[in-house]
């Protein structure tokens, strides 16, 4: 009798699950006017639209809608948008959110409001450590995986002394710290660091300090136009010609396109996706490119598509778009698509998948525009991300 009652209770709970407001609303929040526009921006909105269309446009007969907004790389702006989205617009899941300081602020709001949060553009490992949330999934990459990929590879090749030029906010701090740990664990040393404001145009003083340090490697712990500006100015100063090398610790294919192969050739970087890996990645990239005036997708764009599709599958399975309910179901299902194979979402919210160490081609190797990478090696997911045993996330026993 007790077993029957328990079974009836579970069935009743499942029957009561429903989609709020009879619609699933997806809010894509990112930088649409600043230094991270190309790597996320309108491309992430388009990737989310593609996922919704491919899913069929409805979940269990209910419509799917997409909203988007520009957070201007400001935590207060981002958190206020999300709060209004949830309270007024009925948004059920927030997606993308590059700029780690904004993502951390948004995760506080989505956690309070039981709203799913799929992080694709932000990188800080705080999102799955001390600031983790039961409603959050860190999907595409993080600073630990970048350090394990690029930092370790360069140290192993003899680049054993480093000086960092670091973006002065949560992402830059996390990337510098994680890479410094990898450098020291592999027998290298960090000679110093200097921090710059977000969206800097003049890197001359920072580059001169790095040059004066005598470090073999200048680590760029920044992203977007901050990275490309630093590389362009380093090239003008003749820093590489003088014997030092540059390590772009977070770089996207759109950055390489902006720099050109003459400037970017030989740079090693770590990515979670390259459009020219196989038939499936090329098929997605071709469709994306048709909608984005020829641009190939970054790993953020690919991650947005994959995470939205995985979320919609979870909601369809449970008929529940509550944040924790949806994320709990996402954790139960493996991810198998063009972006990741046999990947999983752990208890801390980290989506564990393979990463790739690549090298930017010499112009003579490239067959044309967007043919930019040689894939040097695959970094298995269990090696690419912080071990769960080291997690500081309260959700992990």
Short mmCIF file of C-alpha atoms in Angstrom, two decimals:
data_model
loop_
_atom_site.label_atom_id
_atom_site.label_comp_id
_atom_site.label_asym_id
_atom_site.label_seq_id
_atom_site.Cartn_x
_atom_site.Cartn_y
_atom_site.Cartn_z
CA UNK A 1 0.00 0.00 0.00
CA UNK A 2 2.81 2.41 0.92
CA UNK A 3 4.57 1.61 -2.37
CA UNK A 4 1.36 2.31 -4.29
CA UNK A 5 0.89 5.60 -2.46
CA UNK A 6 4.46 6.63 -3.25
CA UNK A 7 4.00 5.73 -6.91
CA UNK A 8 0.75 7.72 -7.03
CA UNK A 9 2.51 10.69 -5.42
CA UNK A 10 5.28 10.63 -8.02
CA UNK A 11 2.78 10.37 -10.87
CA UNK A 12 0.77 13.23 -9.47
CA UNK A 13 3.90 15.36 -9.20
CA UNK A 14 4.77 14.66 -12.82
CA UNK A 15 1.24 15.45 -13.93
CA UNK A 16 1.32 18.78 -12.10
CA UNK A 17 4.52 19.91 -13.83
CA UNK A 18 3.72 22.51 -16.46
CA UNK A 19 5.29 25.22 -18.56
CA UNK A 20 4.91 28.64 -16.95
CA UNK A 21 2.70 31.10 -18.88
CA UNK A 22 2.20 28.44 -21.58
CA UNK A 23 5.38 29.63 -23.31
CA UNK A 24 9.12 29.02 -22.98
CA UNK A 25 11.02 32.32 -23.11
CA UNK A 26 14.75 32.43 -23.79
CA UNK A 27 16.73 35.58 -22.99
CA UNK A 28 20.04 35.97 -24.82
CA UNK A 29 22.14 38.53 -22.94
CA UNK A 30 25.53 39.69 -24.15
CA UNK A 31 27.73 42.48 -25.46
CA UNK A 32 26.16 43.74 -28.69
CA UNK A 33 28.06 47.00 -29.08
CA UNK A 34 31.49 46.64 -27.45
CA UNK A 35 34.68 44.60 -27.43
CA UNK A 36 32.95 41.19 -27.28
CA UNK A 37 30.40 41.84 -30.04
CA UNK A 38 32.00 39.63 -32.69
CA UNK A 39 32.68 36.62 -30.48
CA UNK A 40 29.13 36.61 -29.05
CA UNK A 41 26.73 39.49 -29.81
CA UNK A 42 24.20 39.07 -32.65
CA UNK A 43 25.78 35.73 -33.58
CA UNK A 44 24.68 34.22 -30.26
CA UNK A 45 21.12 35.46 -30.82
CA UNK A 46 21.13 33.88 -34.26
CA UNK A 47 22.53 30.61 -32.89
CA UNK A 48 19.72 30.49 -30.32
CA UNK A 49 17.17 31.10 -33.11
CA UNK A 50 18.68 28.23 -35.10
CA UNK A 51 18.35 25.89 -32.14
CA UNK A 52 14.70 26.86 -31.60
CA UNK A 53 13.91 26.36 -35.27
CA UNK A 54 15.68 23.00 -35.38
CA UNK A 55 13.81 21.92 -32.26
CA UNK A 56 10.56 22.62 -34.05
CA UNK A 57 9.56 25.99 -32.61
CA UNK A 58 7.46 24.57 -29.77
CA UNK A 59 7.91 22.51 -26.60
CA UNK A 60 5.11 20.05 -25.92
CA UNK A 61 2.81 22.21 -28.02
CA UNK A 62 3.83 25.48 -26.31
CA UNK A 63 5.53 28.34 -28.16
CA UNK A 64 9.19 29.26 -27.73
CA UNK A 65 10.15 32.94 -27.78
CA UNK A 66 13.55 34.66 -27.81
CA UNK A 67 14.44 38.02 -26.28
CA UNK A 68 17.84 39.68 -26.48
CA UNK A 69 19.60 42.62 -24.86
CA UNK A 70 22.99 44.33 -24.57
CA UNK A 71 24.46 44.26 -21.04
CA UNK A 72 27.16 46.80 -22.01
CA UNK A 73 29.69 44.75 -19.98
CA UNK A 74 28.25 46.25 -16.77
CA UNK A 75 27.15 43.95 -13.92
CA UNK A 76 24.41 46.31 -12.71
CA UNK A 77 22.98 46.69 -16.21
CA UNK A 78 23.03 42.95 -16.79
CA UNK A 79 21.44 42.01 -13.47
CA UNK A 80 18.73 44.67 -13.85
CA UNK A 81 17.83 43.43 -17.34
CA UNK A 82 17.57 39.85 -16.11
CA UNK A 83 15.49 40.80 -13.08
CA UNK A 84 13.01 42.64 -15.33
CA UNK A 85 13.04 39.81 -17.85
CA UNK A 86 12.06 37.32 -15.17
CA UNK A 87 9.61 39.47 -13.19
CA UNK A 88 7.89 41.23 -16.09
CA UNK A 89 8.55 39.26 -19.27
CA UNK A 90 8.45 35.77 -17.76
CA UNK A 91 11.83 34.67 -19.12
CA UNK A 92 12.61 31.04 -18.22
CA UNK A 93 16.27 30.73 -19.19
CA UNK A 94 19.12 33.22 -19.66
CA UNK A 95 21.82 32.34 -22.19
CA UNK A 96 25.38 33.39 -23.12
CA UNK A 97 26.53 36.42 -20.98
CA UNK A 98 30.18 37.07 -21.79
CA UNK A 99 32.04 39.23 -19.25
CA UNK A 100 32.54 37.23 -16.06
CA UNK A 101 31.63 40.05 -13.69
CA UNK A 102 28.24 40.34 -15.41
CA UNK A 103 27.74 36.57 -15.40
CA UNK A 104 28.43 36.38 -11.66
CA UNK A 105 25.85 39.12 -11.01
CA UNK A 106 23.31 37.41 -13.26
CA UNK A 107 23.87 34.04 -11.58
CA UNK A 108 22.84 35.59 -8.26
CA UNK A 109 19.55 36.76 -9.78
CA UNK A 110 18.74 33.56 -11.65
CA UNK A 111 19.50 31.48 -8.58
CA UNK A 112 17.14 33.58 -6.44
CA UNK A 113 14.42 33.41 -9.10
CA UNK A 114 14.72 29.67 -9.93
CA UNK A 115 15.62 30.51 -13.54
CA UNK A 116 18.01 28.44 -15.63
CA UNK A 117 21.27 30.12 -16.62
CA UNK A 118 23.36 28.69 -19.49
CA UNK A 119 26.77 30.39 -19.49
CA UNK A 120 28.61 30.36 -22.80
CA UNK A 121 30.62 33.57 -23.08
CA UNK A 122 31.91 34.05 -19.52
CA UNK A 123 35.00 32.18 -18.35
CA UNK A 124 35.65 32.52 -14.61
CA UNK A 125 35.71 29.24 -12.68
CA UNK A 126 33.96 30.99 -9.79
CA UNK A 127 30.72 30.13 -11.62
CA UNK A 128 31.23 26.46 -10.73
CA UNK A 129 33.16 26.96 -7.49
CA UNK A 130 32.21 29.29 -4.65
CA UNK A 131 29.51 31.07 -6.71
CA UNK A 132 27.92 27.94 -8.20
CA UNK A 133 24.14 27.58 -8.36
CA UNK A 134 21.70 24.70 -8.79
CA UNK A 135 20.17 26.61 -11.71
CA UNK A 136 23.47 27.33 -13.50
CA UNK A 137 25.35 25.47 -16.22
CA UNK A 138 28.82 26.62 -17.35
CA UNK A 139 28.76 25.20 -20.84
CA UNK A 140 31.41 26.21 -23.35
CA UNK A 141 34.81 26.79 -21.68
CA UNK A 142 36.44 28.30 -18.59
CA UNK A 143 39.74 29.74 -17.44
CA UNK A 144 40.95 26.38 -16.09
CA UNK A 145 40.60 24.72 -19.51
CA UNK A 146 42.39 27.63 -21.22
CA UNK A 147 45.28 27.38 -18.78
CA UNK A 148 45.55 23.60 -19.12
CA UNK A 149 45.57 23.92 -22.90
CA UNK A 150 47.62 26.96 -23.89
CA UNK A 151 49.63 27.58 -20.73
CA UNK A 152 50.81 24.00 -20.28
CA UNK A 153 51.69 23.57 -23.95
CA UNK A 154 53.86 26.69 -24.04
CA UNK A 155 55.71 25.78 -20.82
CA UNK A 156 56.40 22.28 -22.18
CA UNK A 157 57.94 23.89 -25.27
CA UNK A 158 60.38 25.90 -23.16
CA UNK A 159 58.37 29.04 -22.41
CA UNK A 160 59.05 28.75 -18.69
CA UNK A 161 59.09 32.42 -17.59
CA UNK A 162 56.00 34.58 -17.91
CA UNK A 163 54.72 38.13 -17.48
CA UNK A 164 50.98 38.77 -17.62
CA UNK A 165 49.01 41.62 -19.14
CA UNK A 166 45.63 41.09 -17.50
CA UNK A 167 42.14 42.53 -17.89
CA UNK A 168 41.27 44.00 -14.50
CA UNK A 169 38.04 42.17 -13.67
CA UNK A 170 36.89 38.70 -12.60
CA UNK A 171 37.71 36.95 -15.89
CA UNK A 172 41.24 38.33 -16.20
CA UNK A 173 42.04 37.65 -12.56
CA UNK A 174 40.79 34.07 -12.83
CA UNK A 175 42.67 33.42 -16.07
CA UNK A 176 45.93 34.81 -14.68
CA UNK A 177 45.58 32.76 -11.49
CA UNK A 178 44.73 29.49 -13.24
CA UNK A 179 47.51 29.90 -15.80
CA UNK A 180 50.03 30.87 -13.11
CA UNK A 181 49.20 27.68 -11.23
CA UNK A 182 49.73 25.57 -14.35
CA UNK A 183 53.03 27.33 -15.12
CA UNK A 184 54.38 26.73 -11.62
CA UNK A 185 53.14 23.11 -11.50
CA UNK A 186 55.09 22.45 -14.71
CA UNK A 187 58.35 24.00 -13.49
CA UNK A 188 57.98 27.54 -14.82
CA UNK A 189 57.92 30.90 -13.04
CA UNK A 190 55.85 34.08 -13.15
CA UNK A 191 57.99 37.23 -13.14
CA UNK A 192 55.19 39.74 -12.78
CA UNK A 193 51.90 41.11 -14.03
CA UNK A 194 50.18 44.37 -14.89
CA UNK A 195 46.44 44.98 -15.09
CA UNK A 196 44.55 47.13 -17.56
CA UNK A 197 40.98 48.47 -17.69
CA UNK A 198 38.39 46.68 -19.80
CA UNK A 199 38.25 47.91 -23.41
CA UNK A 200 41.69 49.54 -23.54
CA UNK A 201 43.03 51.09 -26.73
CA UNK A 202 46.62 51.87 -25.70
CA UNK A 203 48.75 48.96 -24.45
CA UNK A 204 52.13 50.66 -24.89
CA UNK A 205 52.95 51.11 -21.19
CA UNK A 206 51.84 47.56 -20.35
CA UNK A 207 53.88 46.09 -23.20
CA UNK A 208 56.97 48.06 -22.17
CA UNK A 209 56.68 46.64 -18.64
CA UNK A 210 56.32 43.15 -20.05
CA UNK A 211 59.26 43.70 -22.35
CA UNK A 212 61.40 45.00 -19.50
CA UNK A 213 60.63 41.96 -17.34
CA UNK A 214 62.77 39.74 -19.55
CA UNK A 215 60.10 37.02 -19.47
CA UNK A 216 60.19 34.56 -22.34
CA UNK A 217 56.39 34.67 -22.65
CA UNK A 218 53.96 37.58 -22.38
CA UNK A 219 50.62 36.09 -21.37
CA UNK A 220 47.57 38.05 -22.52
CA UNK A 221 44.88 37.35 -19.94
CA UNK A 222 42.21 39.30 -21.78
CA UNK A 223 39.84 38.81 -24.71
CA UNK A 224 38.15 40.37 -27.71
CA UNK A 225 39.49 43.68 -28.97
CA UNK A 226 41.70 43.96 -25.86
CA UNK A 227 43.62 40.93 -27.10
CA UNK A 228 43.77 42.03 -30.73
CA UNK A 229 44.86 45.56 -29.77
CA UNK A 230 47.63 44.18 -27.56
CA UNK A 231 48.87 41.83 -30.30
CA UNK A 232 48.83 44.54 -32.97
CA UNK A 233 50.80 46.93 -30.75
CA UNK A 234 53.25 44.21 -29.70
CA UNK A 235 53.85 43.58 -33.39
CA UNK A 236 54.48 47.29 -33.97
CA UNK A 237 56.97 47.34 -31.08
CA UNK A 238 58.85 44.35 -32.50
CA UNK A 239 58.43 42.36 -29.29
CA UNK A 240 58.28 38.95 -30.96
CA UNK A 241 61.14 39.87 -33.27
CA UNK A 242 63.09 40.76 -30.11
CA UNK A 243 62.86 37.20 -28.82
CA UNK A 244 59.79 37.19 -26.56
CA UNK A 245 56.64 35.30 -27.50
CA UNK A 246 52.97 36.11 -27.00
CA UNK A 247 50.43 33.74 -25.47
CA UNK A 248 46.84 34.65 -26.32
CA UNK A 249 45.13 32.82 -23.47
CA UNK A 250 41.64 33.46 -24.79
CA UNK A 251 41.30 34.05 -28.49
CA UNK A 252 38.46 33.46 -30.92
CA UNK A 253 38.44 32.82 -34.64
CA UNK A 254 36.88 36.25 -35.12
CA UNK A 255 39.98 37.75 -33.44
CA UNK A 256 42.25 35.89 -35.85
CA UNK A 257 40.14 37.17 -38.75
CA UNK A 258 40.49 40.71 -37.41
CA UNK A 259 44.27 40.42 -37.04
CA UNK A 260 44.97 38.59 -40.27
CA UNK A 261 47.25 35.58 -40.61
CA UNK A 262 50.34 37.71 -41.22
CA UNK A 263 50.06 39.00 -37.65
CA UNK A 264 48.43 36.01 -35.91
CA UNK A 265 50.43 33.18 -37.53
CA UNK A 266 52.03 30.78 -35.07
CA UNK A 267 49.88 31.76 -32.09
CA UNK A 268 48.72 28.79 -30.04
CA UNK A 269 45.31 28.93 -28.38
CA UNK A 270 42.70 26.69 -26.81
CA UNK A 271 39.16 26.40 -28.11
CA UNK A 272 36.09 24.30 -27.45
CA UNK A 273 35.05 24.28 -31.12
CA UNK A 274 36.49 24.73 -34.59
CA UNK A 275 34.12 24.96 -37.50
CA UNK A 276 36.31 22.85 -39.84
CA UNK A 277 36.70 19.78 -37.62
CA UNK A 278 34.31 17.39 -39.37
CA UNK A 279 31.22 17.16 -41.57
CA UNK A 280 28.85 18.01 -38.71
CA UNK A 281 30.74 21.12 -37.59
CA UNK A 282 31.04 22.27 -41.19
CA UNK A 283 27.31 21.77 -41.78
CA UNK A 284 26.44 23.93 -38.75
CA UNK A 285 29.01 26.53 -39.75
CA UNK A 286 27.67 26.73 -43.30
CA UNK A 287 24.12 27.36 -42.06
CA UNK A 288 25.33 29.91 -39.51
CA UNK A 289 27.46 31.65 -42.12
CA UNK A 290 24.50 32.05 -44.48
CA UNK A 291 22.64 33.94 -41.76
CA UNK A 292 25.64 35.98 -40.56
CA UNK A 293 27.00 37.49 -43.78
CA UNK A 294 29.74 34.93 -44.20
CA UNK A 295 31.07 34.90 -40.63
CA UNK A 296 32.04 31.52 -39.23
CA UNK A 297 30.87 30.66 -35.70
CA UNK A 298 33.03 31.04 -32.61
CA UNK A 299 32.97 28.46 -29.85
CA UNK A 300 30.51 30.75 -28.01
CA UNK A 301 28.06 30.70 -30.91
CA UNK A 302 28.31 26.91 -31.19
CA UNK A 303 27.92 26.55 -27.42
CA UNK A 304 24.81 28.73 -27.38
CA UNK A 305 23.16 26.52 -30.01
CA UNK A 306 24.10 23.31 -28.20
CA UNK A 307 23.10 24.51 -24.73
CA UNK A 308 19.72 25.87 -25.91
CA UNK A 309 18.97 22.60 -27.71
CA UNK A 310 19.95 20.56 -24.63
CA UNK A 311 17.79 22.79 -22.41
CA UNK A 312 14.76 22.42 -24.69
CA UNK A 313 15.15 18.64 -24.69
CA UNK A 314 15.20 18.68 -20.88
CA UNK A 315 12.10 20.88 -20.66
CA UNK A 316 10.27 18.63 -23.14
CA UNK A 317 11.19 15.58 -21.05
CA UNK A 318 9.93 17.02 -17.74
CA UNK A 319 7.31 19.46 -19.04
CA UNK A 320 8.76 21.85 -16.46
CA UNK A 321 10.67 25.06 -17.22
CA UNK A 322 11.55 25.83 -13.60
CA UNK A 323 15.27 26.54 -13.39
CA UNK A 324 16.35 23.78 -11.03
CA UNK A 325 13.99 21.23 -12.59
CA UNK A 326 15.33 21.93 -16.08
CA UNK A 327 18.99 21.91 -15.03
CA UNK A 328 18.52 18.73 -12.98
CA UNK A 329 17.20 17.03 -16.10
CA UNK A 330 20.03 18.45 -18.23
CA UNK A 331 22.47 16.83 -15.81
CA UNK A 332 20.81 13.46 -16.34
CA UNK A 333 21.22 13.53 -20.12
CA UNK A 334 24.51 13.25 -22.06
CA UNK A 335 25.28 15.85 -24.70
CA UNK A 336 25.77 14.37 -28.17
CA UNK A 337 25.82 16.78 -31.08
CA UNK A 338 28.23 18.59 -33.41
CA UNK A 339 29.60 20.56 -30.44
CA UNK A 340 30.35 17.73 -28.01
CA UNK A 341 30.23 13.95 -27.87
CA UNK A 342 29.45 11.92 -24.74
CA UNK A 343 29.70 15.10 -22.66
CA UNK A 344 28.08 15.54 -19.26
CA UNK A 345 27.01 18.26 -16.86
CA UNK A 346 28.42 17.65 -13.40
CA UNK A 347 26.92 18.40 -9.99
CA UNK A 348 28.79 21.73 -9.89
CA UNK A 349 27.19 22.82 -13.19
CA UNK A 350 30.36 22.35 -15.28
CA UNK A 351 29.66 20.85 -18.73
CA UNK A 352 32.63 18.58 -19.32
CA UNK A 353 33.68 18.12 -22.95
CA UNK A 354 36.83 17.91 -25.03
CA UNK A 355 38.86 21.04 -25.76
CA UNK A 356 41.37 21.57 -28.57
CA UNK A 357 44.85 23.08 -28.70
CA UNK A 358 45.27 24.77 -32.08
CA UNK A 359 47.90 26.82 -33.86
CA UNK A 360 47.14 29.68 -36.23
CA UNK A 361 48.25 28.83 -39.76
CA UNK A 362 50.89 30.61 -41.75
CA UNK A 363 49.26 32.41 -44.72
CA UNK A 364 50.94 29.92 -47.06
CA UNK A 365 49.06 27.04 -45.36
CA UNK A 366 45.61 28.60 -45.56
CA UNK A 367 43.23 27.83 -48.42
CA UNK A 368 41.33 31.06 -47.83
CA UNK A 369 39.22 33.10 -45.44
CA UNK A 370 38.36 31.30 -42.15
CA UNK A 371 40.81 28.43 -42.86
CA UNK A 372 42.89 29.51 -39.90
CA UNK A 373 43.74 26.62 -37.54
CA UNK A 374 45.85 23.51 -37.39
CA UNK A 375 44.49 21.31 -34.59
CA UNK A 376 47.52 20.16 -32.60
CA UNK A 377 45.79 17.93 -30.09
CA UNK A 378 42.56 17.07 -28.34
CA UNK A 379 42.42 17.67 -24.59
CA UNK A 380 39.97 15.13 -23.11
CA UNK A 381 37.23 16.62 -20.97
CA UNK A 382 38.37 14.90 -17.79
CA UNK A 383 41.78 16.57 -18.20
CA UNK A 384 40.52 19.93 -19.49
CA UNK A 385 38.48 20.91 -16.44
CA UNK A 386 39.09 21.26 -12.72
CA UNK A 387 38.61 17.87 -11.03
CA UNK A 388 35.38 17.62 -9.09
CA UNK A 389 37.44 16.52 -6.09
CA UNK A 390 38.94 20.04 -5.99
CA UNK A 391 35.60 21.83 -6.31
CA UNK A 392 34.65 24.57 -3.86
CA UNK A 393 30.99 24.40 -4.95
CA UNK A 394 28.56 23.85 -2.02
CA UNK A 395 26.49 21.57 -4.29
CA UNK A 396 29.31 19.02 -4.35
CA UNK A 397 29.56 16.68 -1.38
#
